[in-house]
mmCIF file of C-alpha atoms in Angstrom:
data_model
loop_
_atom_site.group_PDB
_atom_site.id
_atom_site.type_symbol
_atom_site.label_atom_id
_atom_site.label_comp_id
_atom_site.label_asym_id
_atom_site.label_seq_id
_atom_site.Cartn_x
_atom_site.Cartn_y
_atom_site.Cartn_z
ATOM 1 C CA UNK A 23 320.265 -7.268 250.764
ATOM 2 C CA UNK A 24 320.004 -8.167 247.047
ATOM 3 C CA UNK A 25 321.112 -11.799 247.520
ATOM 4 C CA UNK A 26 320.368 -12.082 251.212
ATOM 5 C CA UNK A 27 317.517 -14.151 252.539
ATOM 6 C CA UNK A 28 316.122 -14.076 256.042
ATOM 7 C CA UNK A 29 314.735 -16.898 258.080
ATOM 8 C CA UNK A 30 311.359 -16.321 259.661
ATOM 9 C CA UNK A 31 312.826 -15.663 263.101
ATOM 10 C CA UNK A 32 315.224 -13.070 261.709
ATOM 11 C CA UNK A 33 312.479 -11.316 259.784
ATOM 12 C CA UNK A 34 310.298 -11.302 262.890
ATOM 13 C CA UNK A 35 313.074 -9.657 264.896
ATOM 14 C CA UNK A 36 313.860 -7.069 262.220
ATOM 15 C CA UNK A 37 310.211 -6.184 261.535
ATOM 16 C CA UNK A 38 308.904 -6.186 265.099
ATOM 17 C CA UNK A 39 306.320 -8.843 264.298
ATOM 18 C CA UNK A 40 305.954 -12.219 265.934
ATOM 19 C CA UNK A 41 306.753 -15.491 264.215
ATOM 20 C CA UNK A 42 303.121 -16.427 264.786
ATOM 21 C CA UNK A 43 301.964 -13.336 262.849
ATOM 22 C CA UNK A 44 304.216 -14.199 259.908
ATOM 23 C CA UNK A 45 302.860 -17.754 259.949
ATOM 24 C CA UNK A 46 299.349 -16.298 259.778
ATOM 25 C CA UNK A 47 300.293 -14.025 256.872
ATOM 26 C CA UNK A 48 301.576 -17.089 255.043
ATOM 27 C CA UNK A 49 298.463 -19.131 255.815
ATOM 28 C CA UNK A 50 296.113 -16.489 254.388
ATOM 29 C CA UNK A 51 298.320 -15.848 251.355
ATOM 30 C CA UNK A 52 299.206 -12.292 252.341
ATOM 31 C CA UNK A 53 302.968 -12.827 252.596
ATOM 32 C CA UNK A 54 304.308 -16.108 251.308
ATOM 33 C CA UNK A 55 308.069 -16.777 251.563
ATOM 34 C CA UNK A 56 309.856 -16.977 248.239
ATOM 35 C CA UNK A 57 311.694 -20.135 249.229
ATOM 36 C CA UNK A 58 312.129 -22.736 251.901
ATOM 37 C CA UNK A 59 315.337 -24.233 253.238
ATOM 38 C CA UNK A 60 315.952 -27.971 253.037
ATOM 39 C CA UNK A 61 315.055 -28.062 256.699
ATOM 40 C CA UNK A 62 311.650 -26.509 255.915
ATOM 41 C CA UNK A 63 312.390 -23.036 257.278
ATOM 42 C CA UNK A 64 310.651 -20.205 255.484
ATOM 43 C CA UNK A 65 313.071 -17.908 253.648
ATOM 44 C CA UNK A 66 312.281 -14.313 252.719
ATOM 45 C CA UNK A 67 314.107 -12.302 250.066
ATOM 46 C CA UNK A 68 314.221 -8.579 249.285
ATOM 47 C CA UNK A 69 310.870 -8.567 247.444
ATOM 48 C CA UNK A 70 309.227 -10.308 250.389
ATOM 49 C CA UNK A 71 310.594 -7.729 252.804
ATOM 50 C CA UNK A 72 309.377 -4.904 250.537
ATOM 51 C CA UNK A 73 305.898 -6.459 250.478
ATOM 52 C CA UNK A 74 305.939 -6.773 254.265
ATOM 53 C CA UNK A 75 306.854 -3.099 254.527
ATOM 54 C CA UNK A 76 303.785 -2.217 252.418
ATOM 55 C CA UNK A 77 301.620 -4.463 254.583
ATOM 56 C CA UNK A 78 302.795 -2.755 257.764
ATOM 57 C CA UNK A 79 302.289 0.702 256.259
ATOM 58 C CA UNK A 80 298.743 -0.139 255.211
ATOM 59 C CA UNK A 81 297.995 -1.633 258.619
ATOM 60 C CA UNK A 82 298.862 1.725 260.159
ATOM 61 C CA UNK A 83 296.065 3.209 258.063
ATOM 62 C CA UNK A 84 293.669 0.860 259.812
ATOM 63 C CA UNK A 85 293.120 -1.435 256.835
ATOM 64 C CA UNK A 86 292.072 -5.015 257.456
ATOM 65 C CA UNK A 87 294.340 -7.832 256.297
ATOM 66 C CA UNK A 88 291.709 -8.859 253.741
ATOM 67 C CA UNK A 89 291.612 -5.339 252.250
ATOM 68 C CA UNK A 90 295.408 -5.204 252.174
ATOM 69 C CA UNK A 91 295.525 -8.498 250.288
ATOM 70 C CA UNK A 92 292.997 -7.198 247.748
ATOM 71 C CA UNK A 93 294.923 -3.963 247.305
ATOM 72 C CA UNK A 94 298.313 -5.641 246.826
ATOM 73 C CA UNK A 95 296.797 -8.128 244.388
ATOM 74 C CA UNK A 96 295.604 -5.257 242.158
ATOM 75 C CA UNK A 97 298.532 -3.499 240.481
ATOM 76 C CA UNK A 98 296.219 -0.773 239.157
ATOM 77 C CA UNK A 99 294.698 0.007 242.559
ATOM 78 C CA UNK A 100 294.926 3.684 243.467
ATOM 79 C CA UNK A 101 296.405 4.332 246.884
ATOM 80 C CA UNK A 102 294.404 7.557 247.085
ATOM 81 C CA UNK A 103 291.215 5.487 246.918
ATOM 82 C CA UNK A 104 292.407 3.366 249.816
ATOM 83 C CA UNK A 105 293.180 6.467 251.871
ATOM 84 C CA UNK A 106 289.721 7.868 251.077
ATOM 85 C CA UNK A 107 288.122 4.617 252.234
ATOM 86 C CA UNK A 108 290.046 4.727 255.485
ATOM 87 C CA UNK A 109 289.079 8.354 256.095
ATOM 88 C CA UNK A 110 285.428 7.409 255.550
ATOM 89 C CA UNK A 111 285.811 4.507 257.979
ATOM 90 C CA UNK A 112 287.386 6.808 260.578
ATOM 91 C CA UNK A 113 284.594 9.345 260.088
ATOM 92 C CA UNK A 114 282.057 6.599 260.779
ATOM 93 C CA UNK A 115 283.932 5.528 263.913
ATOM 94 C CA UNK A 116 284.053 9.133 265.123
ATOM 95 C CA UNK A 117 280.321 9.498 264.441
ATOM 96 C CA UNK A 118 279.541 6.334 266.405
ATOM 97 C CA UNK A 119 281.820 7.400 269.259
ATOM 98 C CA UNK A 120 280.172 10.841 269.369
ATOM 99 C CA UNK A 121 276.712 9.269 269.457
ATOM 100 C CA UNK A 122 277.792 6.973 272.282
ATOM 101 C CA UNK A 123 279.250 9.920 274.196
ATOM 102 C CA UNK A 124 275.996 11.862 273.828
ATOM 103 C CA UNK A 125 274.025 8.870 275.079
ATOM 104 C CA UNK A 126 276.284 8.449 278.107
ATOM 105 C CA UNK A 127 276.219 12.178 278.867
ATOM 106 C CA UNK A 128 272.426 12.195 278.732
ATOM 107 C CA UNK A 129 272.275 9.130 280.944
ATOM 108 C CA UNK A 130 274.649 10.799 283.404
ATOM 109 C CA UNK A 131 272.491 13.946 283.551
ATOM 110 C CA UNK A 132 269.340 11.926 284.108
ATOM 111 C CA UNK A 133 270.724 10.012 287.065
ATOM 112 C CA UNK A 134 270.808 11.513 290.566
ATOM 113 C CA UNK A 135 274.351 12.360 291.614
ATOM 114 C CA UNK A 136 273.884 11.534 295.287
ATOM 115 C CA UNK A 137 272.650 7.963 294.967
ATOM 116 C CA UNK A 138 273.125 4.865 292.883
ATOM 117 C CA UNK A 139 270.302 4.659 290.326
ATOM 118 C CA UNK A 140 267.855 1.793 290.643
ATOM 119 C CA UNK A 141 267.361 -0.700 287.843
ATOM 120 C CA UNK A 142 264.095 1.008 286.858
ATOM 121 C CA UNK A 143 265.956 4.316 286.512
ATOM 122 C CA UNK A 144 268.476 2.768 284.128
ATOM 123 C CA UNK A 145 265.814 1.020 282.076
ATOM 124 C CA UNK A 146 263.618 4.113 281.952
ATOM 125 C CA UNK A 147 266.506 6.288 280.772
ATOM 126 C CA UNK A 148 267.511 3.783 278.095
ATOM 127 C CA UNK A 149 263.918 3.472 276.829
ATOM 128 C CA UNK A 150 263.657 7.265 276.819
ATOM 129 C CA UNK A 151 266.776 7.605 274.650
ATOM 130 C CA UNK A 152 265.674 4.857 272.279
ATOM 131 C CA UNK A 153 262.289 6.519 271.809
ATOM 132 C CA UNK A 154 263.833 9.905 270.977
ATOM 133 C CA UNK A 155 266.103 8.253 268.418
ATOM 134 C CA UNK A 156 263.069 6.769 266.652
ATOM 135 C CA UNK A 157 261.698 10.238 265.945
ATOM 136 C CA UNK A 158 264.786 12.436 265.557
ATOM 137 C CA UNK A 159 268.058 12.200 263.656
ATOM 138 C CA UNK A 160 271.341 12.737 265.573
ATOM 139 C CA UNK A 161 271.655 16.197 264.008
ATOM 140 C CA UNK A 162 268.098 17.099 265.044
ATOM 141 C CA UNK A 163 268.704 15.886 268.589
ATOM 142 C CA UNK A 164 271.646 18.266 268.879
ATOM 143 C CA UNK A 165 269.232 21.114 268.030
ATOM 144 C CA UNK A 166 266.444 19.912 270.329
ATOM 145 C CA UNK A 167 266.565 21.518 273.806
ATOM 146 C CA UNK A 168 264.380 18.730 275.230
ATOM 147 C CA UNK A 169 267.149 16.219 274.452
ATOM 148 C CA UNK A 170 269.702 18.120 276.537
ATOM 149 C CA UNK A 171 267.914 17.237 279.781
ATOM 150 C CA UNK A 172 269.245 20.109 281.883
ATOM 151 C CA UNK A 173 268.393 19.993 285.580
ATOM 152 C CA UNK A 174 266.828 23.462 285.413
ATOM 153 C CA UNK A 175 264.604 22.535 282.466
ATOM 154 C CA UNK A 176 263.515 19.286 284.085
ATOM 155 C CA UNK A 177 262.674 21.076 287.337
ATOM 156 C CA UNK A 178 260.629 23.667 285.446
ATOM 157 C CA UNK A 179 258.619 20.992 283.642
ATOM 158 C CA UNK A 180 258.083 19.002 286.850
ATOM 159 C CA UNK A 181 256.703 22.135 288.510
ATOM 160 C CA UNK A 182 254.300 22.797 285.631
ATOM 161 C CA UNK A 183 253.162 19.158 285.514
ATOM 162 C CA UNK A 184 252.545 19.214 289.280
ATOM 163 C CA UNK A 185 250.580 22.459 288.985
ATOM 164 C CA UNK A 186 248.501 21.030 286.142
ATOM 165 C CA UNK A 187 247.848 17.814 288.059
ATOM 166 C CA UNK A 188 246.656 19.855 291.030
ATOM 167 C CA UNK A 189 244.302 21.995 288.918
ATOM 168 C CA UNK A 190 242.743 18.950 287.310
ATOM 169 C CA UNK A 191 242.438 17.066 290.621
ATOM 170 C CA UNK A 192 240.605 20.039 292.162
ATOM 171 C CA UNK A 193 238.268 20.326 289.190
ATOM 172 C CA UNK A 194 239.444 23.822 288.246
ATOM 173 C CA UNK A 195 237.962 24.852 284.896
ATOM 174 C CA UNK A 196 240.281 25.353 281.886
ATOM 175 C CA UNK A 197 238.600 28.775 281.568
ATOM 176 C CA UNK A 198 239.978 29.880 284.958
ATOM 177 C CA UNK A 199 242.716 32.468 285.321
ATOM 178 C CA UNK A 200 245.021 29.898 286.947
ATOM 179 C CA UNK A 201 244.633 27.478 284.049
ATOM 180 C CA UNK A 202 244.988 30.311 281.550
ATOM 181 C CA UNK A 203 248.287 31.524 283.012
ATOM 182 C CA UNK A 204 249.658 27.978 283.245
ATOM 183 C CA UNK A 205 248.690 27.194 279.640
ATOM 184 C CA UNK A 206 250.558 30.259 278.380
ATOM 185 C CA UNK A 207 253.727 29.306 280.293
ATOM 186 C CA UNK A 208 253.368 25.702 279.174
ATOM 187 C CA UNK A 209 252.979 26.488 275.470
ATOM 188 C CA UNK A 210 255.738 29.104 275.390
ATOM 189 C CA UNK A 211 258.105 26.691 277.163
ATOM 190 C CA UNK A 212 257.136 23.884 274.810
ATOM 191 C CA UNK A 213 257.729 26.139 271.822
ATOM 192 C CA UNK A 214 261.195 27.017 273.135
ATOM 193 C CA UNK A 215 262.135 23.452 274.088
ATOM 194 C CA UNK A 216 261.226 22.202 270.614
ATOM 195 C CA UNK A 217 263.552 24.800 269.046
ATOM 196 C CA UNK A 218 260.541 26.781 267.728
ATOM 197 C CA UNK A 219 260.165 24.030 265.141
ATOM 198 C CA UNK A 220 256.578 22.807 264.597
ATOM 199 C CA UNK A 221 257.840 19.526 263.114
ATOM 200 C CA UNK A 222 259.757 18.818 266.333
ATOM 201 C CA UNK A 223 256.684 19.662 268.420
ATOM 202 C CA UNK A 224 254.503 17.366 266.306
ATOM 203 C CA UNK A 225 256.973 14.504 266.676
ATOM 204 C CA UNK A 226 257.162 15.055 270.430
ATOM 205 C CA UNK A 227 253.375 14.632 270.577
ATOM 206 C CA UNK A 228 253.566 11.432 268.520
ATOM 207 C CA UNK A 229 256.320 10.193 270.811
ATOM 208 C CA UNK A 230 254.202 10.757 273.926
ATOM 209 C CA UNK A 231 251.266 9.006 272.287
ATOM 210 C CA UNK A 232 253.455 6.018 271.462
ATOM 211 C CA UNK A 233 254.686 5.893 275.059
ATOM 212 C CA UNK A 234 251.129 5.734 276.348
ATOM 213 C CA UNK A 235 249.939 3.235 273.721
ATOM 214 C CA UNK A 236 252.757 0.901 274.755
ATOM 215 C CA UNK A 237 251.739 1.181 278.401
ATOM 216 C CA UNK A 238 254.813 3.128 279.476
ATOM 217 C CA UNK A 239 254.681 5.705 282.215
ATOM 218 C CA UNK A 240 254.434 9.187 280.718
ATOM 219 C CA UNK A 241 254.526 12.449 282.697
ATOM 220 C CA UNK A 242 251.971 14.065 280.383
ATOM 221 C CA UNK A 243 248.762 12.193 279.612
ATOM 222 C CA UNK A 244 246.270 12.731 276.797
ATOM 223 C CA UNK A 245 243.834 14.282 279.303
ATOM 224 C CA UNK A 246 246.476 16.749 280.437
ATOM 225 C CA UNK A 247 247.203 17.810 276.861
ATOM 226 C CA UNK A 248 243.484 18.343 276.206
ATOM 227 C CA UNK A 249 243.169 20.454 279.371
ATOM 228 C CA UNK A 250 246.133 22.651 278.400
ATOM 229 C CA UNK A 251 244.763 22.970 274.863
ATOM 230 C CA UNK A 252 241.360 24.068 276.126
ATOM 231 C CA UNK A 253 242.883 26.579 278.558
ATOM 232 C CA UNK A 254 245.221 27.978 275.901
ATOM 233 C CA UNK A 255 242.346 28.375 273.436
ATOM 234 C CA UNK A 256 240.197 30.116 276.058
ATOM 235 C CA UNK A 257 243.033 32.560 276.724
ATOM 236 C CA UNK A 258 243.319 33.373 273.019
ATOM 237 C CA UNK A 259 239.544 33.845 272.752
ATOM 238 C CA UNK A 260 239.647 36.370 275.594
ATOM 239 C CA UNK A 261 242.205 38.412 273.653
ATOM 240 C CA UNK A 262 240.246 38.247 270.399
ATOM 241 C CA UNK A 263 237.112 39.367 272.268
ATOM 242 C CA UNK A 264 238.725 42.784 272.722
ATOM 243 C CA UNK A 265 238.465 43.337 268.960
ATOM 244 C CA UNK A 266 235.485 41.280 267.720
ATOM 245 C CA UNK A 267 231.755 41.659 268.350
ATOM 246 C CA UNK A 268 229.562 38.929 269.865
ATOM 247 C CA UNK A 269 228.530 37.363 266.545
ATOM 248 C CA UNK A 270 232.111 37.283 265.317
ATOM 249 C CA UNK A 271 233.276 35.705 268.581
ATOM 250 C CA UNK A 272 230.499 33.129 268.453
ATOM 251 C CA UNK A 273 231.681 32.033 265.010
ATOM 252 C CA UNK A 274 235.351 32.056 266.038
ATOM 253 C CA UNK A 275 234.732 29.978 269.180
ATOM 254 C CA UNK A 276 232.756 27.428 267.163
ATOM 255 C CA UNK A 277 235.485 27.051 264.555
ATOM 256 C CA UNK A 278 238.758 27.926 266.281
ATOM 257 C CA UNK A 279 239.739 24.330 267.045
ATOM 258 C CA UNK A 280 238.536 22.795 263.809
ATOM 259 C CA UNK A 281 241.096 21.689 261.210
ATOM 260 C CA UNK A 282 243.777 21.514 263.928
ATOM 261 C CA UNK A 283 245.653 18.672 262.248
ATOM 262 C CA UNK A 284 245.614 20.508 258.922
ATOM 263 C CA UNK A 285 246.984 23.661 260.568
ATOM 264 C CA UNK A 286 249.802 21.695 262.216
ATOM 265 C CA UNK A 287 250.892 20.099 258.942
ATOM 266 C CA UNK A 288 250.692 23.480 257.215
ATOM 267 C CA UNK A 289 252.836 25.129 259.912
ATOM 268 C CA UNK A 290 255.411 22.374 259.410
ATOM 269 C CA UNK A 291 255.514 22.834 255.627
ATOM 270 C CA UNK A 292 255.769 26.625 255.863
ATOM 271 C CA UNK A 293 258.531 26.387 258.466
ATOM 272 C CA UNK A 294 260.473 23.990 256.243
ATOM 273 C CA UNK A 295 260.134 26.303 253.238
ATOM 274 C CA UNK A 296 261.348 29.278 255.259
ATOM 275 C CA UNK A 297 264.194 27.309 256.866
ATOM 276 C CA UNK A 298 265.378 26.154 253.441
ATOM 277 C CA UNK A 299 265.317 29.719 252.157
ATOM 278 C CA UNK A 300 262.606 29.118 249.547
ATOM 279 C CA UNK A 301 261.304 32.445 248.274
ATOM 280 C CA UNK A 302 257.673 33.396 248.963
ATOM 281 C CA UNK A 303 257.269 33.890 245.202
ATOM 282 C CA UNK A 304 258.055 30.213 244.527
ATOM 283 C CA UNK A 305 254.996 28.305 243.193
ATOM 284 C CA UNK A 306 255.181 25.839 246.099
ATOM 285 C CA UNK A 307 255.191 28.758 248.551
ATOM 286 C CA UNK A 308 252.182 30.306 246.839
ATOM 287 C CA UNK A 309 250.302 27.011 247.132
ATOM 288 C CA UNK A 310 250.993 26.942 250.880
ATOM 289 C CA UNK A 311 249.796 30.538 251.234
ATOM 290 C CA UNK A 312 246.549 29.677 249.449
ATOM 291 C CA UNK A 313 246.037 26.729 251.794
ATOM 292 C CA UNK A 314 246.697 29.098 254.715
ATOM 293 C CA UNK A 315 243.951 31.426 253.516
ATOM 294 C CA UNK A 316 241.512 28.548 253.040
ATOM 295 C CA UNK A 317 241.981 27.474 256.664
ATOM 296 C CA UNK A 318 241.922 31.082 257.869
ATOM 297 C CA UNK A 319 238.543 31.649 256.177
ATOM 298 C CA UNK A 320 237.211 28.420 257.702
ATOM 299 C CA UNK A 321 238.265 29.682 261.120
ATOM 300 C CA UNK A 322 237.380 33.380 260.908
ATOM 301 C CA UNK A 323 234.579 33.404 258.358
ATOM 302 C CA UNK A 324 234.316 35.088 254.974
ATOM 303 C CA UNK A 325 233.625 38.631 256.208
ATOM 304 C CA UNK A 326 236.632 40.808 255.164
ATOM 305 C CA UNK A 327 235.970 43.201 258.063
ATOM 306 C CA UNK A 328 236.253 40.360 260.594
ATOM 307 C CA UNK A 329 239.420 39.125 258.944
ATOM 308 C CA UNK A 330 240.939 42.602 259.164
ATOM 309 C CA UNK A 331 240.089 42.782 262.877
ATOM 310 C CA UNK A 332 241.843 39.470 263.507
ATOM 311 C CA UNK A 333 244.908 40.625 261.567
ATOM 312 C CA UNK A 334 244.932 43.824 263.610
ATOM 313 C CA UNK A 335 244.689 41.818 266.839
ATOM 314 C CA UNK A 336 247.762 39.808 265.808
ATOM 315 C CA UNK A 337 249.675 43.033 265.234
ATOM 316 C CA UNK A 338 248.829 44.686 268.568
ATOM 317 C CA UNK A 339 248.611 41.597 270.806
ATOM 318 C CA UNK A 340 252.005 39.813 270.604
ATOM 319 C CA UNK A 341 250.780 37.169 273.057
ATOM 320 C CA UNK A 342 248.384 35.803 270.431
ATOM 321 C CA UNK A 343 251.326 34.310 268.536
ATOM 322 C CA UNK A 344 253.414 33.202 271.511
ATOM 323 C CA UNK A 345 253.406 29.444 271.967
ATOM 324 C CA UNK A 346 251.959 28.838 268.500
ATOM 325 C CA UNK A 347 255.162 28.226 266.454
ATOM 326 C CA UNK A 348 254.002 31.105 264.244
ATOM 327 C CA UNK A 349 255.895 34.401 264.293
ATOM 328 C CA UNK A 350 255.441 37.785 262.658
ATOM 329 C CA UNK A 351 258.132 36.645 260.195
ATOM 330 C CA UNK A 352 255.912 33.689 259.285
ATOM 331 C CA UNK A 353 252.928 35.954 258.681
ATOM 332 C CA UNK A 354 255.051 38.360 256.619
ATOM 333 C CA UNK A 355 256.266 35.433 254.477
ATOM 334 C CA UNK A 356 252.677 34.279 253.916
ATOM 335 C CA UNK A 357 251.630 37.800 252.922
ATOM 336 C CA UNK A 358 254.465 38.016 250.396
ATOM 337 C CA UNK A 359 253.440 34.655 248.940
ATOM 338 C CA UNK A 360 249.817 35.831 248.690
ATOM 339 C CA UNK A 361 250.929 39.017 246.958
ATOM 340 C CA UNK A 362 252.813 36.874 244.450
ATOM 341 C CA UNK A 363 249.619 34.881 243.862
ATOM 342 C CA UNK A 364 247.776 38.101 243.048
ATOM 343 C CA UNK A 365 250.444 39.170 240.556
ATOM 344 C CA UNK A 366 250.539 35.765 238.856
#
């Protein structure tokens, strides 16, 4: 085809494109014919056909016409760079499609299967998803059991919320055995459903507070959280009372719920250090351990004998740590960091 030229209709037939598409390529300067017949017909030679072949090949990679024009206009352009760009674009599309699929799957699980959801159901589910996405990254949501919205989990939480509502409506004290047992189940379930991650639990609390501040309906109110907190603390105090005398318990009760916000932030920082594999001997780890001891002394007092009793209680009463986002591994890590402080 060295000396052969093709009219636009012939090139359209041979290439599988439409005449209209070739007109468009000409208009935007992507593929201009090398010549025109006296009658005005566009004529394409071998070089034009070769360029069209490159255009079609690049289109199959998903490149836009504008990007193809830029690439062909740059003789030094590296094709490998173009391929890398297209792979990155595909990765982004896959990521967006995966996020959309997760949203739709969650929406499907939230809706009753035996009836068409009402408008309020749709809007509530969409607001719920949007709120989660304000506080958690897509990767974090995949690790967060709460996000999965299983029917069994939802039923379990509904039952606990109903039980709590009943206790509060009947004026049952947080110190009661019923409230105590419920608080333990509640906190252990919450710990599990936040992937035993104190940062996730903290963000869930902030999320609920935002819901209420914006006037949205929330299944768990501030009053309910305070009730559970009081019941959970009373349960812990009853366990500590097996090991401490009256004066020690009086001090512990007076100080056990002080510095709560500081403890939460410290738990989060320690968990992050451990999750990232930072050694207890690291200076940052030692600083966290020293902060831990400062708060522990504020809570338990400065008497070493009392402190030893509390440590012993933690060792022999596993329930003291359940639902607290603190494990024996956490305590062991803190002790190693404190030992490093002593050696320094």
